[in-house]
Amino acid sequence: MVFVKNVVTRPNITVGEYTYYDDKNNPEKFEDHVTHHYEFLNDKLIIGKFCSIASGIEFVMNGANHVMEGITTYPFNILGGDWADHVPTLDDLPLKGDTVVGNDVWFGQNVTVMPGVKIHDGAIVAANTTVVKDVEPYSIVGGNPSRLLKYRFSAEEIQLLEKLAWWNKDINWISEHIEELTIDKVDVSKLHQWIDS
């Protein structure tokens, strides 16, 4: 297991503090699981704080997309030779934008995240899921393609949790409240108290 921030070298990947990647085979090679990520496309992978990423993760970036306007999607230009002169422009490519993962997101094993997806704070992505569209805050998604399974909390609780943004508290506050953050059930009055203090 590694804190991902400590092993990232690519300038187009940003990872928040305490986000970890758990893989018994070379966890320090997290970037090998960010595929088709070419700097000239200028897309970014942005991952927040305190995320839990299990082995088998695959972030597929925009470089995997092929031009789809013509008769064929075959990328002739990447094979070189005379075909190399027929390079699509960035405007021709179906770019989906940055892939953004919020804070406190848990990825089960063998998850694939497609380009341009936004996975919001507190979400859980079940094992073997292919995430093809945005994931709402504090929701649980699963399947291929991904679909909403349920929300972790009520709408009021989710709104308060987003406002609290516990991951932005200093580490002493977090350490002091670990049991309340991990074991205790959500207490709306306590959330209001924390937000107001």
CSV table of C-alpha atoms in Angstrom, one decimal, residues 22-165:
chain,number,residue,atom,x,y,z
A,22,ASP,CA,-3.6,-1.0,-2.2
A,23,ASP,CA,-2.0,-3.5,-4.6
A,24,LYS,CA,0.1,-6.5,-3.6
A,25,ASN,CA,2.0,-6.1,-7.0
A,26,ASN,CA,3.9,-2.9,-7.2
A,27,PRO,CA,1.6,-0.3,-5.6
A,28,GLU,CA,4.2,2.3,-6.3
A,29,LYS,CA,3.4,1.9,-10.0
A,30,PHE,CA,0.0,3.5,-9.7
A,31,GLU,CA,0.6,5.5,-12.8
A,32,ASP,CA,0.6,2.3,-14.8
A,33,HIS,CA,-3.1,2.2,-14.1
A,34,VAL,CA,-3.7,5.6,-15.7
A,35,THR,CA,-3.8,4.6,-19.4
A,36,HIS,CA,-3.8,6.6,-22.7
A,37,HIS,CA,-2.8,9.7,-20.8
A,38,TYR,CA,-0.9,11.9,-23.3
A,39,GLU,CA,0.4,15.3,-22.2
A,40,PHE,CA,-0.5,16.9,-25.6
A,41,LEU,CA,-4.2,16.3,-24.9
A,42,ASN,CA,-3.9,18.3,-21.7
A,43,ASP,CA,-6.4,16.3,-19.8
A,44,LYS,CA,-5.9,15.8,-16.1
A,45,LEU,CA,-6.6,13.1,-13.5
A,46,ILE,CA,-7.5,14.9,-10.3
A,47,ILE,CA,-8.1,12.8,-7.1
A,48,GLY,CA,-9.0,14.3,-3.7
A,49,LYS,CA,-8.0,13.5,-0.2
A,50,PHE,CA,-8.6,10.3,1.9
A,51,CYS,CA,-9.6,8.1,-1.1
A,52,SER,CA,-9.3,4.3,-0.8
A,53,ILE,CA,-8.3,2.7,-4.1
A,54,ALA,CA,-8.2,-1.1,-4.4
A,55,SER,CA,-6.0,-3.1,-6.7
A,56,GLY,CA,-7.0,-3.4,-10.4
A,57,ILE,CA,-8.1,0.2,-10.8
A,58,GLU,CA,-7.9,1.6,-14.3
A,59,PHE,CA,-8.3,5.2,-15.2
A,60,VAL,CA,-8.8,5.3,-19.0
A,61,MET,CA,-8.0,8.8,-20.2
A,62,ASN,CA,-9.0,10.7,-23.3
A,63,GLY,CA,-6.1,9.3,-25.4
A,64,ALA,CA,-8.1,6.1,-25.7
A,65,ASN,CA,-10.9,7.8,-27.7
A,66,HIS,CA,-10.9,7.5,-31.5
A,67,VAL,CA,-12.3,9.9,-34.1
A,68,MET,CA,-15.9,8.7,-34.8
A,69,GLU,CA,-17.1,11.1,-37.5
A,70,GLY,CA,-15.8,9.2,-40.5
A,71,ILE,CA,-16.7,5.8,-41.9
A,72,THR,CA,-14.0,4.1,-39.8
A,73,THR,CA,-12.7,4.7,-36.3
A,74,TYR,CA,-9.3,3.0,-37.1
A,75,PRO,CA,-6.4,5.3,-36.0
A,76,PHE,CA,-4.2,5.0,-39.1
A,77,ASN,CA,-1.9,7.8,-38.1
A,78,ILE,CA,-0.5,6.0,-35.0
A,79,LEU,CA,0.9,3.2,-37.3
A,80,GLY,CA,3.4,5.6,-39.0
A,81,GLY,CA,4.6,5.5,-42.5
A,82,ASP,CA,2.5,7.4,-45.1
A,83,TRP,CA,-0.4,7.2,-42.7
A,84,ALA,CA,1.3,9.3,-40.1
A,85,ASP,CA,0.5,12.5,-42.1
A,86,HIS,CA,-3.2,12.1,-41.5
A,87,VAL,CA,-3.3,13.1,-37.8
A,88,PRO,CA,-6.6,14.2,-36.5
A,89,THR,CA,-6.6,17.6,-34.8
A,90,LEU,CA,-7.6,18.0,-31.2
A,91,ASP,CA,-10.9,19.4,-32.4
A,92,ASP,CA,-11.6,16.2,-34.3
A,93,LEU,CA,-11.2,14.0,-31.1
A,94,PRO,CA,-14.1,13.2,-28.8
A,95,LEU,CA,-12.4,14.7,-25.7
A,96,LYS,CA,-14.4,14.3,-22.5
A,97,GLY,CA,-12.4,16.6,-20.3
A,98,ASP,CA,-10.6,16.0,-17.0
A,99,THR,CA,-11.4,12.9,-14.8
A,100,VAL,CA,-12.1,14.2,-11.3
A,101,VAL,CA,-12.5,12.1,-8.1
A,102,GLY,CA,-13.7,13.9,-5.0
A,103,ASN,CA,-12.6,13.3,-1.4
A,104,ASP,CA,-13.3,10.2,0.7
A,105,VAL,CA,-14.2,8.0,-2.4
A,106,TRP,CA,-13.8,4.2,-2.0
A,107,PHE,CA,-13.0,2.1,-5.1
A,108,GLY,CA,-13.5,-1.6,-4.9
A,109,GLN,CA,-11.2,-4.0,-6.8
A,110,ASN,CA,-11.0,-4.0,-10.6
A,111,VAL,CA,-12.8,-0.7,-11.2
A,112,THR,CA,-12.5,1.0,-14.6
A,113,VAL,CA,-13.2,4.7,-14.8
A,114,MET,CA,-13.8,6.1,-18.3
A,115,PRO,CA,-12.6,9.5,-19.5
A,116,GLY,CA,-14.1,12.8,-18.2
A,117,VAL,CA,-16.1,11.2,-15.4
A,118,LYS,CA,-16.7,13.1,-12.2
A,119,ILE,CA,-17.0,11.0,-9.0
A,120,HIS,CA,-18.2,13.2,-6.2
A,121,ASP,CA,-17.3,13.2,-2.5
A,122,GLY,CA,-18.1,10.2,-0.3
A,123,ALA,CA,-19.1,7.9,-3.2
A,124,ILE,CA,-18.5,4.2,-3.2
A,125,VAL,CA,-17.7,2.3,-6.4
A,126,ALA,CA,-18.4,-1.4,-6.1
A,127,ALA,CA,-15.8,-4.0,-7.3
A,128,ASN,CA,-15.8,-4.8,-11.0
A,129,THR,CA,-17.6,-1.6,-12.0
A,130,THR,CA,-17.1,0.3,-15.2
A,131,VAL,CA,-17.9,4.0,-14.4
A,132,VAL,CA,-19.2,5.6,-17.5
A,133,LYS,CA,-21.0,8.6,-16.1
A,134,ASP,CA,-20.8,11.0,-13.2
A,135,VAL,CA,-21.3,9.6,-9.7
A,136,GLU,CA,-23.3,11.7,-7.2
A,137,PRO,CA,-22.0,12.6,-3.7
A,138,TYR,CA,-22.4,9.8,-1.1
A,139,SER,CA,-23.9,7.4,-3.6
A,140,ILE,CA,-23.0,3.8,-4.2
A,141,VAL,CA,-22.7,2.6,-7.8
A,142,GLY,CA,-22.0,-0.7,-9.4
A,143,GLY,CA,-22.2,-2.7,-12.5
A,144,ASN,CA,-21.1,-2.5,-16.1
A,145,PRO,CA,-22.1,0.1,-17.1
A,146,SER,CA,-22.3,1.7,-13.7
A,147,ARG,CA,-25.7,2.4,-12.2
A,148,LEU,CA,-26.9,3.9,-8.9
A,149,LEU,CA,-27.5,1.3,-6.3
A,150,LYS,CA,-28.4,3.6,-3.4
A,151,TYR,CA,-27.5,6.6,-1.4
A,152,ARG,CA,-25.5,6.2,1.7
A,153,PHE,CA,-27.4,8.9,3.7
A,154,SER,CA,-30.6,11.0,3.5
A,155,ALA,CA,-30.6,14.1,1.3
A,156,GLU,CA,-30.4,16.3,4.4
A,157,GLU,CA,-27.4,14.4,5.7
A,158,ILE,CA,-25.6,14.5,2.4
A,159,GLN,CA,-26.1,18.2,2.2
A,160,LEU,CA,-24.6,18.7,5.7
A,161,LEU,CA,-21.7,16.3,5.0
A,162,GLU,CA,-20.8,18.2,1.9
A,163,LYS,CA,-20.9,21.5,3.8
A,164,LEU,CA,-18.8,19.9,6.6
A,165,ALA,CA,-16.1,18.7,4.2
